[in-house]
């Protein structure tokens, strides 16, 4: 995978994960282009787009578009399911996840993604294992927190 | 309403985010952000040392602001400080910040690498994973330098935890992708392959991606993975849905792992070991069978996962291209998908079938679906799907269905998306040429292309049609007639005018007999479009006019009037002005003989690879044009030359497609005479009008035609002068003829590279005949000729042996008079 973008129907970027080295200006340009392209798609169209030398695989969940750019030889259908799995993970973690969860807990969204996908490739495809890893990390926080005094 | 966040909640952050969301305008947002930035800046600079929580909160705010799209130029130091915290959440934020806002400050890099090193050696798997994630996310060269040696050790160490192994594998993959030279193969490579047998499916999943990438560059090193992959795949495919527990996804066992295994297998040829191969074939058959079974779940996730494996299996079958049974089954399966309810499946089926079409085993099977594909082209609402259908039609095209497919593609072009028109045009042009049995159909098709999508018809396409018409006697009359009719349309595309101008200029005489297309009618038709055209087209038309003067002397005065007019001879464009002036002069002073020779009909072009194919390949990338196609193109290119009866020089060139073939390509200008290369705009001197010189030196007018090389023959007193203007006219060589000098060769631009064709031109320019099949070495040139001087005739033989590697050549001349040999050698040496 080259990158993953989550954006709203108004084109606001909620999450951007880049798996290839690019400059900030390049990232901004690419995001703009891809968001524009995907937002222009009509409902009955297929979930795949060709763009430059990559394939864009996207799916809309409620008010959020999930969009992955993969290399030409990647499997499109499994990428669709990568998106779905990620949504499932967010859903399990936040409990009926909605866009607001991702806005206010953006750092968590990144952590969860990292447990699932690393360097653009799926590393752990067991939902249970990913969630377990996140929970363990969360517990580490809580353990620490009980030791600090809150003023 | 913000959701309650798990673990610790940074209230300050939540409030800030709310504030931003409540901003009514962009300006308000920027104002709020700047306020916060100032606040954070002061806190960071402040005297009081910040506690971990605050630092974390501010760093997180900075991150948020950055992700909104604003530039952040501070905070890196604080983020790096967080890395050395022993609080997990602080570390986490620190790592996230530096992964997103990558900084190339060397001091920071050093600190970051230190922190990572500490975490890697901490023996705490959660910390180790954090560090590995960071390396994988950033993947910079500095990190590679620091850790490329350590990570393979972690990966294969016995006591590494599974989760750490997974991260290590993909981390190493990232480093390998960005800095392959720093990841050295070693002892660990064989142990990595054995990770394929690991108990933990997650480890296997991660390891496969690494192995797949590594094996592409080092296939031998990793080839033992093939049999391991096959057994793993076989176990998964034949497992019940309960076996793999949490790795089962909507009743499909380990779909990600299966797809990855199938991908890995595509890096290698079919397994040689019979048992392994047998097992694999069984696997593939099982996958194909499962596709026919009723689904275990109605959910789209189930079918997507199942079909993902199916499509990957089909890719593998296509890659092997050796099991006809599987190929045909795959084709049938895809055929079913072509009419599936789901657009995604139709799209993927069309795409996959494209590759199937080029396999000899399944080509026929693919063709059976032509009606479905044509229907898809016409009726699909999604342009990407229509485009796949067009691609498939192109791939499945052969002699039996070419006419039908070209017709469908032409009608699709009329309404096609602008972004794909150029590609479509190229494809139609290629198909029309490749499968033309009747060349008048080819001419019609290209002219239709120009009519429908003129703007997208690139130069290569219309040069090609002219090239073909020139080379094929049988279609010249038809071309002239058709182009004449096409030009009569009130609004015709400029490319049509170009093609029309050229063809009428060459072959207008073939239709001049009919009063409806008499010379004057033709001229008026062309001239009516003149003022609508761009400069290059007008230049071409001017050339057509001078050709008309030659072909139809009765038009001379009319055309001269036009040339003489101020808008031509005083045209602000240098090219047009020059042409008008030169053509006018040429038409006035040259005798009919000279004119006829100067404007002689174009000789046929030498065989060359179609530049259209090359252009399409460049456009689409290497995968687009199959190797078969390119090779076929080379073979079938020979058909172009109409049997090669005309023009002896072409066959000599045809034998070896030299590295300079590109230069003979059509990119640089309109069709070339005598196959000499062109370098764009050439200025050929206009000689003075001096009359014939008693010394035997004839100056003649040479005008620029076609932006390229022109060979002009002038006759005088049995002496044949060959005026060969060539490349850069930086220097001119003037060789005067007198009785003593048996040879007059007037050449400009002495320095030339050793192009075969150019060599031929020069040798031919000498008046010698090129002999083929005399010398066993096809690279050599052998010529024979008779030098005619006033006094005598001298026979000579010549052999030129070029040695491209050494950049040297040997020239041997033998003639009945030794001074002649010497002189010839000298003259030719100056040419090469």
CSV table of C-alpha atoms in Angstrom, one decimal, chain B residues 413-738:
chain,number,residue,atom,x,y,z
B,413,UNK,CA,-14.5,6.8,-29.4
B,414,UNK,CA,-17.3,9.2,-30.5
B,415,UNK,CA,-18.5,9.4,-26.9
B,416,UNK,CA,-15.4,8.4,-24.9
B,417,UNK,CA,-14.0,10.3,-22.0
B,418,UNK,CA,-11.4,12.8,-23.1
B,419,UNK,CA,-8.8,11.4,-20.8
B,420,UNK,CA,-8.7,8.1,-22.6
B,421,UNK,CA,-9.1,9.2,-26.2
B,422,UNK,CA,-5.4,9.4,-27.1
B,423,UNK,CA,-4.8,5.9,-25.9
B,424,UNK,CA,-7.9,4.6,-27.8
B,425,UNK,CA,-6.7,6.3,-30.9
B,426,UNK,CA,-3.3,4.7,-30.7
B,427,UNK,CA,-4.9,1.3,-30.1
B,428,UNK,CA,-7.3,1.6,-33.0
B,429,UNK,CA,-4.4,2.7,-35.3
B,430,UNK,CA,-2.3,-0.3,-34.2
B,431,UNK,CA,-5.1,-2.8,-34.7
B,432,UNK,CA,-6.1,-1.4,-38.0
B,433,UNK,CA,-2.5,-1.7,-39.3
B,434,UNK,CA,-1.8,-5.0,-37.8
B,435,UNK,CA,-4.9,-6.8,-39.1
B,436,UNK,CA,-5.4,-5.0,-42.3
B,437,UNK,CA,-5.9,-7.5,-45.1
B,438,UNK,CA,-7.5,-4.9,-47.3
B,439,UNK,CA,-5.5,-1.6,-46.9
B,440,UNK,CA,-8.4,0.5,-48.1
B,441,UNK,CA,-10.1,-0.5,-44.9
B,442,UNK,CA,-7.0,0.7,-43.0
B,443,UNK,CA,-7.0,4.0,-44.8
B,444,UNK,CA,-10.7,4.4,-44.0
B,445,UNK,CA,-10.2,3.6,-40.4
B,446,UNK,CA,-7.4,6.1,-39.9
B,447,UNK,CA,-9.3,8.8,-41.7
B,448,UNK,CA,-12.3,8.0,-39.5
B,449,UNK,CA,-10.1,8.3,-36.5
B,450,UNK,CA,-9.1,11.8,-37.6
B,451,UNK,CA,-12.7,12.7,-38.2
B,452,UNK,CA,-13.9,11.5,-34.9
B,453,UNK,CA,-11.0,12.3,-32.6
B,454,UNK,CA,-8.7,14.5,-34.6
B,455,UNK,CA,-7.3,16.3,-31.6
B,456,UNK,CA,-6.1,13.1,-30.2
B,457,UNK,CA,-4.5,11.7,-33.3
B,458,UNK,CA,-0.9,12.1,-32.6
B,459,UNK,CA,1.7,12.6,-35.3
B,460,UNK,CA,2.8,9.0,-35.2
B,461,UNK,CA,-0.6,7.9,-36.4
B,462,UNK,CA,-0.9,10.1,-39.4
B,463,UNK,CA,2.7,9.7,-40.4
B,464,UNK,CA,2.1,6.0,-40.4
B,465,UNK,CA,-0.9,6.1,-42.7
B,466,UNK,CA,1.1,8.2,-45.1
B,467,UNK,CA,4.0,5.8,-44.9
B,468,UNK,CA,1.7,2.9,-45.7
B,469,UNK,CA,0.0,4.7,-48.5
B,470,UNK,CA,3.4,5.5,-50.0
B,471,UNK,CA,4.6,2.0,-49.7
B,472,UNK,CA,1.5,0.4,-51.2
B,473,UNK,CA,0.7,1.1,-54.8
B,474,UNK,CA,-2.6,-0.6,-54.6
B,475,UNK,CA,-4.1,1.8,-52.1
B,476,UNK,CA,-2.8,5.1,-53.4
B,477,UNK,CA,-5.7,5.9,-55.7
B,478,UNK,CA,-8.2,4.9,-53.1
B,479,UNK,CA,-6.4,7.0,-50.5
B,480,UNK,CA,-6.4,10.0,-52.8
B,481,UNK,CA,-10.1,9.6,-53.6
B,482,UNK,CA,-11.1,9.1,-49.9
B,483,UNK,CA,-9.1,12.0,-48.7
B,484,UNK,CA,-10.5,14.3,-51.3
B,485,UNK,CA,-14.0,13.4,-50.3
B,486,UNK,CA,-13.2,13.8,-46.6
B,487,UNK,CA,-11.7,17.3,-47.2
B,488,UNK,CA,-15.0,18.4,-48.7
B,489,UNK,CA,-16.6,18.3,-45.3
B,490,UNK,CA,-17.3,21.9,-44.2
B,491,UNK,CA,-15.4,21.5,-40.9
B,492,UNK,CA,-12.6,19.1,-41.1
B,493,UNK,CA,-9.9,18.6,-38.6
B,494,UNK,CA,-6.5,20.0,-39.3
B,495,UNK,CA,-4.9,16.6,-39.2
B,496,UNK,CA,-7.1,15.7,-42.1
B,497,UNK,CA,-5.8,18.7,-44.0
B,498,UNK,CA,-2.3,17.5,-43.3
B,499,UNK,CA,-2.9,14.0,-44.5
B,500,UNK,CA,-5.0,15.3,-47.4
B,501,UNK,CA,-2.4,17.8,-48.5
B,502,UNK,CA,0.3,15.3,-48.4
B,503,UNK,CA,-1.6,12.5,-50.2
B,504,UNK,CA,-3.0,14.8,-52.9
B,505,UNK,CA,0.4,16.3,-53.4
B,506,UNK,CA,1.8,12.8,-54.1
B,507,UNK,CA,-1.1,11.1,-55.7
B,508,UNK,CA,-3.5,13.7,-56.8
B,509,UNK,CA,-2.8,12.8,-60.3
B,510,UNK,CA,-4.5,9.5,-59.8
B,511,UNK,CA,-7.9,11.2,-59.4
B,512,UNK,CA,-7.2,14.2,-61.6
B,513,UNK,CA,-8.9,12.5,-64.6
B,514,UNK,CA,-12.3,12.9,-63.0
B,515,UNK,CA,-13.6,16.4,-63.6
B,516,UNK,CA,-15.0,16.5,-60.0
B,517,UNK,CA,-11.5,16.2,-58.7
B,518,UNK,CA,-9.5,18.0,-61.4
B,519,UNK,CA,-6.3,19.6,-60.5
B,520,UNK,CA,-7.7,23.0,-60.0
B,521,UNK,CA,-10.5,21.7,-57.9
B,522,UNK,CA,-8.0,19.8,-55.7
B,523,UNK,CA,-5.9,22.9,-55.3
B,524,UNK,CA,-8.9,25.1,-54.5
B,525,UNK,CA,-10.1,22.6,-52.0
B,526,UNK,CA,-6.8,22.5,-50.2
B,527,UNK,CA,-6.3,26.2,-50.4
B,528,UNK,CA,-9.8,26.9,-48.9
B,529,UNK,CA,-8.5,25.3,-45.7
B,530,UNK,CA,-5.2,27.1,-45.8
B,531,UNK,CA,-6.0,30.1,-43.7
B,532,UNK,CA,-7.6,28.0,-41.0
B,533,UNK,CA,-4.5,26.0,-40.4
B,534,UNK,CA,-1.5,26.4,-38.1
B,535,UNK,CA,1.9,27.2,-39.5
B,536,UNK,CA,3.2,23.6,-39.8
B,537,UNK,CA,0.2,22.6,-41.7
B,538,UNK,CA,0.5,25.6,-44.0
B,539,UNK,CA,4.1,24.7,-44.6
B,540,UNK,CA,3.0,21.2,-45.6
B,541,UNK,CA,0.4,22.7,-47.9
B,542,UNK,CA,2.9,24.9,-49.6
B,543,UNK,CA,5.0,21.8,-50.4
B,544,UNK,CA,1.8,20.2,-51.7
B,545,UNK,CA,1.4,23.2,-54.0
B,546,UNK,CA,4.8,22.9,-55.5
B,547,UNK,CA,4.1,19.3,-56.1
B,548,UNK,CA,1.0,20.3,-57.9
B,549,UNK,CA,2.9,22.5,-60.2
B,550,UNK,CA,5.0,19.6,-61.1
B,551,UNK,CA,2.1,17.2,-61.5
B,552,UNK,CA,-0.3,19.6,-63.2
B,553,UNK,CA,1.5,22.3,-65.2
B,554,UNK,CA,-1.8,23.9,-66.0
B,555,UNK,CA,-2.1,25.0,-62.4
B,556,UNK,CA,1.3,26.7,-62.4
B,557,UNK,CA,0.1,30.2,-62.9
B,558,UNK,CA,-2.7,29.9,-60.3
B,559,UNK,CA,-0.4,28.5,-57.7
B,560,UNK,CA,2.4,30.9,-58.5
B,561,UNK,CA,-0.1,33.7,-57.9
B,562,UNK,CA,-0.8,32.4,-54.5
B,563,UNK,CA,2.9,31.9,-53.7
B,564,UNK,CA,3.7,35.4,-55.0
B,565,UNK,CA,1.1,37.0,-52.8
B,566,UNK,CA,2.3,39.1,-49.9
B,567,UNK,CA,0.8,36.9,-47.3
B,568,UNK,CA,3.2,34.2,-48.4
B,569,UNK,CA,6.4,35.8,-49.5
B,570,UNK,CA,6.2,38.3,-46.7
B,571,UNK,CA,4.8,36.1,-44.2
B,572,UNK,CA,6.2,36.8,-40.7
B,573,UNK,CA,6.9,33.1,-40.1
B,574,UNK,CA,10.3,32.4,-41.5
B,575,UNK,CA,9.5,28.8,-42.5
B,576,UNK,CA,6.5,29.8,-44.6
B,577,UNK,CA,8.3,32.7,-46.1
B,578,UNK,CA,11.2,30.7,-47.1
B,579,UNK,CA,9.2,27.9,-48.6
B,580,UNK,CA,7.1,30.4,-50.6
B,581,UNK,CA,10.1,32.1,-51.9
B,582,UNK,CA,12.0,29.0,-52.7
B,583,UNK,CA,9.1,27.2,-54.3
B,584,UNK,CA,8.3,30.2,-56.4
B,585,UNK,CA,11.8,30.4,-57.6
B,586,UNK,CA,12.0,26.7,-58.2
B,587,UNK,CA,8.8,26.8,-60.2
B,588,UNK,CA,10.1,29.7,-62.3
B,589,UNK,CA,13.6,28.7,-63.2
B,590,UNK,CA,13.7,24.9,-63.1
B,591,UNK,CA,13.0,23.1,-66.3
B,592,UNK,CA,10.3,20.5,-66.3
B,593,UNK,CA,12.9,17.8,-66.1
B,594,UNK,CA,14.6,19.2,-63.1
B,595,UNK,CA,11.3,19.9,-61.4
B,596,UNK,CA,10.2,16.4,-62.1
B,597,UNK,CA,13.3,15.0,-60.6
B,598,UNK,CA,13.3,17.3,-57.6
B,599,UNK,CA,9.6,16.5,-56.9
B,600,UNK,CA,9.8,12.9,-57.8
B,601,UNK,CA,7.3,10.7,-56.1
B,602,UNK,CA,8.4,9.5,-52.7
B,603,UNK,CA,10.2,6.2,-52.6
B,604,UNK,CA,8.9,3.6,-50.3
B,605,UNK,CA,10.0,3.7,-46.7
B,606,UNK,CA,12.2,1.2,-45.2
B,607,UNK,CA,10.8,-1.4,-42.9
B,608,UNK,CA,10.8,-0.2,-39.4
B,609,UNK,CA,9.1,-0.8,-36.1
B,610,UNK,CA,5.9,1.0,-35.7
B,611,UNK,CA,6.5,4.0,-33.5
B,612,UNK,CA,2.9,3.9,-32.5
B,613,UNK,CA,3.5,0.7,-30.5
B,614,UNK,CA,6.4,2.4,-28.8
B,615,UNK,CA,4.3,5.4,-28.0
B,616,UNK,CA,1.5,3.3,-26.5
B,617,UNK,CA,3.9,1.3,-24.5
B,618,UNK,CA,5.4,4.5,-23.1
B,619,UNK,CA,2.0,5.8,-22.3
B,620,UNK,CA,0.7,2.8,-20.5
B,621,UNK,CA,3.9,1.4,-19.0
B,622,UNK,CA,5.6,-1.8,-19.7
B,623,UNK,CA,2.7,-4.1,-18.9
B,624,UNK,CA,0.4,-2.7,-21.5
B,625,UNK,CA,1.8,-4.1,-24.6
B,626,UNK,CA,2.4,-7.8,-24.5
B,627,UNK,CA,5.7,-9.1,-25.6
B,628,UNK,CA,3.9,-11.1,-28.2
B,629,UNK,CA,2.6,-8.0,-29.7
B,630,UNK,CA,5.9,-6.3,-30.0
B,631,UNK,CA,7.5,-9.3,-31.6
B,632,UNK,CA,4.6,-9.7,-34.0
B,633,UNK,CA,4.9,-6.0,-34.8
B,634,UNK,CA,8.5,-6.6,-35.8
B,635,UNK,CA,7.6,-9.5,-38.0
B,636,UNK,CA,4.6,-8.1,-39.6
B,637,UNK,CA,6.3,-4.8,-40.3
B,638,UNK,CA,7.8,-6.5,-43.3
B,639,UNK,CA,4.4,-6.5,-45.0
B,640,UNK,CA,4.5,-2.8,-45.2
B,641,UNK,CA,7.0,-2.6,-47.9
B,642,UNK,CA,4.7,-3.9,-50.6
B,643,UNK,CA,7.1,-6.6,-51.6
B,644,UNK,CA,10.0,-4.3,-51.8
B,645,UNK,CA,10.0,-4.1,-55.6
B,646,UNK,CA,10.6,-0.4,-55.5
B,647,UNK,CA,13.8,1.1,-54.2
B,648,UNK,CA,16.7,-1.2,-53.7
B,649,UNK,CA,18.0,0.7,-50.8
B,650,UNK,CA,15.3,-0.3,-48.5
B,651,UNK,CA,16.1,-3.9,-48.4
B,652,UNK,CA,19.6,-3.3,-47.4
B,653,UNK,CA,18.5,-1.5,-44.4
B,654,UNK,CA,15.7,-3.9,-43.5
B,655,UNK,CA,18.0,-6.7,-42.4
B,656,UNK,CA,19.5,-5.4,-39.2
B,657,UNK,CA,17.3,-3.3,-37.0
B,658,UNK,CA,20.2,-1.1,-35.9
B,659,UNK,CA,20.3,0.8,-32.6
B,660,UNK,CA,19.7,3.8,-34.6
B,661,UNK,CA,16.2,2.6,-35.6
B,662,UNK,CA,14.8,5.3,-33.4
B,663,UNK,CA,16.4,8.0,-35.5
B,664,UNK,CA,14.7,6.6,-38.5
B,665,UNK,CA,11.5,6.8,-36.5
B,666,UNK,CA,8.9,9.3,-37.4
B,667,UNK,CA,9.1,11.4,-34.3
B,668,UNK,CA,11.4,13.9,-35.8
B,669,UNK,CA,9.5,14.9,-38.8
B,670,UNK,CA,7.3,14.0,-41.7
B,671,UNK,CA,8.3,11.2,-44.1
B,672,UNK,CA,11.8,11.2,-45.1
B,673,UNK,CA,13.3,10.6,-48.5
B,674,UNK,CA,15.8,7.8,-49.0
B,675,UNK,CA,15.6,6.9,-45.3
B,676,UNK,CA,18.1,9.4,-44.1
B,677,UNK,CA,17.6,10.6,-40.6
B,678,UNK,CA,16.4,14.0,-39.8
B,679,UNK,CA,17.2,16.2,-36.9
B,680,UNK,CA,14.3,18.6,-37.0
B,681,UNK,CA,14.6,21.8,-38.8
B,682,UNK,CA,17.3,21.7,-41.4
B,683,UNK,CA,18.4,24.6,-43.2
B,684,UNK,CA,19.5,23.8,-46.7
B,685,UNK,CA,21.3,26.5,-48.5
B,686,UNK,CA,19.7,28.2,-51.3
B,687,UNK,CA,22.4,28.5,-53.9
B,688,UNK,CA,22.9,31.3,-56.1
B,689,UNK,CA,21.2,31.3,-59.4
B,690,UNK,CA,24.5,31.2,-61.2
B,691,UNK,CA,24.1,29.4,-64.4
B,692,UNK,CA,25.9,26.4,-65.5
B,693,UNK,CA,29.6,26.8,-65.0
B,694,UNK,CA,31.9,25.8,-67.8
B,695,UNK,CA,34.0,24.2,-65.2
B,696,UNK,CA,31.4,21.7,-64.9
B,697,UNK,CA,29.9,23.0,-61.7
B,698,UNK,CA,26.3,23.3,-61.6
B,699,UNK,CA,24.7,25.1,-58.9
B,700,UNK,CA,21.1,24.4,-58.4
B,701,UNK,CA,18.4,25.4,-56.2
B,702,UNK,CA,17.8,23.2,-53.3
B,703,UNK,CA,14.9,24.0,-51.3
B,704,UNK,CA,13.8,22.8,-48.0
B,705,UNK,CA,11.2,20.2,-48.2
B,706,UNK,CA,9.7,18.3,-45.5
B,707,UNK,CA,12.1,19.6,-42.9
B,708,UNK,CA,14.5,16.9,-43.8
B,709,UNK,CA,17.1,15.7,-46.1
B,710,UNK,CA,16.6,16.1,-49.7
B,711,UNK,CA,18.7,14.5,-52.3
B,712,UNK,CA,18.7,16.5,-55.5
B,713,UNK,CA,20.1,15.3,-58.7
B,714,UNK,CA,21.4,17.7,-61.2
B,715,UNK,CA,22.5,16.7,-64.5
B,716,UNK,CA,25.1,18.3,-66.5
B,717,UNK,CA,27.3,17.0,-69.2
B,718,UNK,CA,27.1,13.4,-68.1
B,719,UNK,CA,28.5,14.4,-64.7
B,720,UNK,CA,26.2,13.5,-62.0
B,721,UNK,CA,26.2,15.7,-59.1
B,722,UNK,CA,24.7,14.6,-56.0
B,723,UNK,CA,23.8,17.2,-53.6
B,724,UNK,CA,23.2,15.7,-50.3
B,725,UNK,CA,22.4,18.2,-47.6
B,726,UNK,CA,22.7,16.5,-44.3
B,727,UNK,CA,22.8,17.3,-40.7
B,728,UNK,CA,24.0,20.4,-39.3
B,729,UNK,CA,25.2,22.8,-41.9
B,730,UNK,CA,28.0,24.0,-39.7
B,731,UNK,CA,30.6,23.4,-42.4
B,732,UNK,CA,30.3,23.0,-46.0
B,733,UNK,CA,32.6,21.2,-48.3
B,734,UNK,CA,32.8,22.4,-51.8
B,735,UNK,CA,34.4,20.2,-54.3
B,736,UNK,CA,34.8,21.6,-57.7
B,737,UNK,CA,34.8,19.5,-60.6
B,738,UNK,CA,37.3,19.8,-63.2
